[in-house]
Amino acid sequence: MEPISIQIKDVLDEMHNKANIKESYVIRKDGLIICSYIPGSNSQRISAMSAALMELGKRTLKDIGNDGLKLIMVSGNEMNIVISGSDNIALVCAVGSEVNIGMIFLLIKKAVPQIQSILEKSYGNVA
């Protein structure tokens, strides 16, 4: 059996091959990086801020309407950040603003359960 990092990297490779994703990270709830693809120089800071955004989004939705969080998108002039995941992990993708964001949403929707499955097979229930 391949190491977990290789299995997760294969999922990220598939995403990057289908869309122009600049960077992607699989992070834990506490912001630590589990695996990354083309990490930038600020990868630790990006992952920590992404984890904080996920937590704020979850709390806000719970307080307003007792709803669950699907994803967070931060949209800039030249780039978008999309964050989606489960209770304990998240997939963070940085893409250019010209990229078809619907395609990114679909790729993330497919990748998150694959990554979750890899982690559950190795560590038990992580969600």
Coordinates of C-alpha atoms in Angstrom, one line a residue:
M1 CA 0.0 0.0 0.0
E2 CA 1.3 3.5 -0.9
P3 CA 2.0 6.0 1.8
I4 CA -0.9 8.3 2.7
S5 CA 0.9 11.4 1.4
I6 CA 1.3 9.8 -2.0
Q7 CA -2.3 8.7 -2.1
I8 CA -3.5 12.2 -1.2
K9 CA -1.0 13.8 -3.7
D10 CA -2.5 11.6 -6.4
V11 CA -5.9 13.1 -5.7
L12 CA -4.4 16.6 -5.8
D13 CA -2.5 15.7 -9.1
E14 CA -5.8 14.7 -10.7
M15 CA -7.4 18.0 -9.7
H16 CA -4.4 20.0 -11.0
N17 CA -4.4 18.1 -14.3
K18 CA -8.0 19.1 -14.9
A19 CA -7.9 22.7 -13.9
N20 CA -5.5 25.6 -13.6
I21 CA -5.1 25.4 -9.8
K22 CA -2.1 27.4 -8.5
E23 CA -1.8 25.8 -5.1
S24 CA -3.7 23.3 -3.0
Y25 CA -3.5 22.1 0.5
V26 CA -5.1 19.4 2.6
I27 CA -5.2 20.8 6.1
R28 CA -6.3 19.7 9.6
K29 CA -8.8 21.5 11.6
D30 CA -6.0 23.1 13.6
G31 CA -4.4 24.5 10.4
L32 CA -1.5 22.1 10.1
I33 CA -0.8 20.9 6.5
I34 CA -1.4 17.2 5.8
C35 CA -0.3 17.4 2.2
S36 CA 0.2 20.2 -0.4
Y37 CA 0.7 20.6 -4.1
I38 CA 2.9 23.5 -5.3
P39 CA 3.1 25.1 -1.9
G40 CA 3.9 28.8 -1.8
S41 CA 6.3 30.5 0.6
N42 CA 3.4 31.4 2.9
S43 CA 1.8 27.9 3.0
Q44 CA 1.8 27.6 6.8
R45 CA 0.1 31.0 7.2
I46 CA -2.4 30.3 4.5
S47 CA -3.3 26.9 6.0
A48 CA -3.7 28.5 9.5
M49 CA -5.9 31.3 8.1
S50 CA -8.0 28.8 6.1
A51 CA -8.6 26.7 9.2
A52 CA -9.7 29.9 11.0
L53 CA -12.1 30.8 8.2
M54 CA -13.6 27.4 8.2
E55 CA -14.2 27.6 11.9
L56 CA -15.7 31.1 11.7
G57 CA -18.0 30.0 8.8
K58 CA -19.2 26.9 10.7
R59 CA -20.0 29.0 13.8
T60 CA -21.7 31.7 11.9
L61 CA -24.0 29.3 10.0
K62 CA -24.8 27.4 13.2
D63 CA -25.6 30.7 15.0
I64 CA -27.7 32.1 12.2
G65 CA -29.6 29.1 11.0
N66 CA -28.2 25.9 12.5
D67 CA -26.9 25.0 9.1
G68 CA -23.7 23.2 8.0
L69 CA -20.8 24.7 6.0
K70 CA -20.2 23.5 2.5
L71 CA -17.5 25.8 1.3
I72 CA -15.9 29.2 1.7
M73 CA -14.8 31.3 -1.3
V74 CA -12.6 34.4 -1.0
S75 CA -12.6 36.3 -4.2
G76 CA -10.0 38.8 -5.2
N77 CA -9.2 40.8 -8.3
E78 CA -6.7 38.2 -9.7
M79 CA -7.3 35.1 -7.6
N80 CA -9.9 33.1 -5.7
I81 CA -9.4 30.8 -2.7
V82 CA -11.9 28.0 -2.3
I83 CA -12.0 26.0 1.0
S84 CA -14.2 23.0 1.6
G85 CA -14.0 20.0 3.8
S86 CA -15.4 18.0 6.7
D87 CA -15.3 18.5 10.5
N88 CA -11.6 17.8 10.8
I89 CA -10.0 18.4 7.4
A90 CA -10.2 20.9 4.6
L91 CA -9.1 21.2 1.0
V92 CA -7.8 24.7 0.1
C93 CA -7.4 25.6 -3.5
A94 CA -5.9 28.9 -4.9
V95 CA -7.0 29.6 -8.5
G96 CA -6.7 32.5 -10.9
S97 CA -9.8 34.6 -11.3
E98 CA -10.2 33.6 -14.9
V99 CA -10.6 29.9 -14.0
N100 CA -14.1 28.3 -14.4
I101 CA -15.1 28.3 -10.7
G102 CA -17.9 25.8 -11.3
M103 CA -15.3 23.3 -12.4
I104 CA -13.3 24.0 -9.3
F105 CA -16.3 23.4 -7.1
L106 CA -17.0 20.1 -8.9
L107 CA -13.4 18.9 -8.5
I108 CA -13.3 19.8 -4.8
K109 CA -16.7 18.1 -4.3
K110 CA -15.2 14.9 -5.7
A111 CA -11.7 15.2 -4.1
V112 CA -12.8 15.8 -0.5
P113 CA -14.6 12.4 0.0
Q114 CA -11.6 10.7 -1.7
I115 CA -9.2 12.3 0.7
Q116 CA -11.5 11.6 3.7
S117 CA -11.6 7.9 2.6
I118 CA -7.8 7.7 2.4
L119 CA -7.5 9.2 5.9
E120 CA -10.2 7.0 7.4
K121 CA -8.6 3.8 6.0
S122 CA -5.4 4.7 7.6
Y123 CA -6.4 6.4 10.9
G124 CA -10.0 5.4 11.4
N125 CA -12.8 7.9 11.5
V126 CA -11.3 11.4 11.2
A127 CA -14.6 13.2 10.3

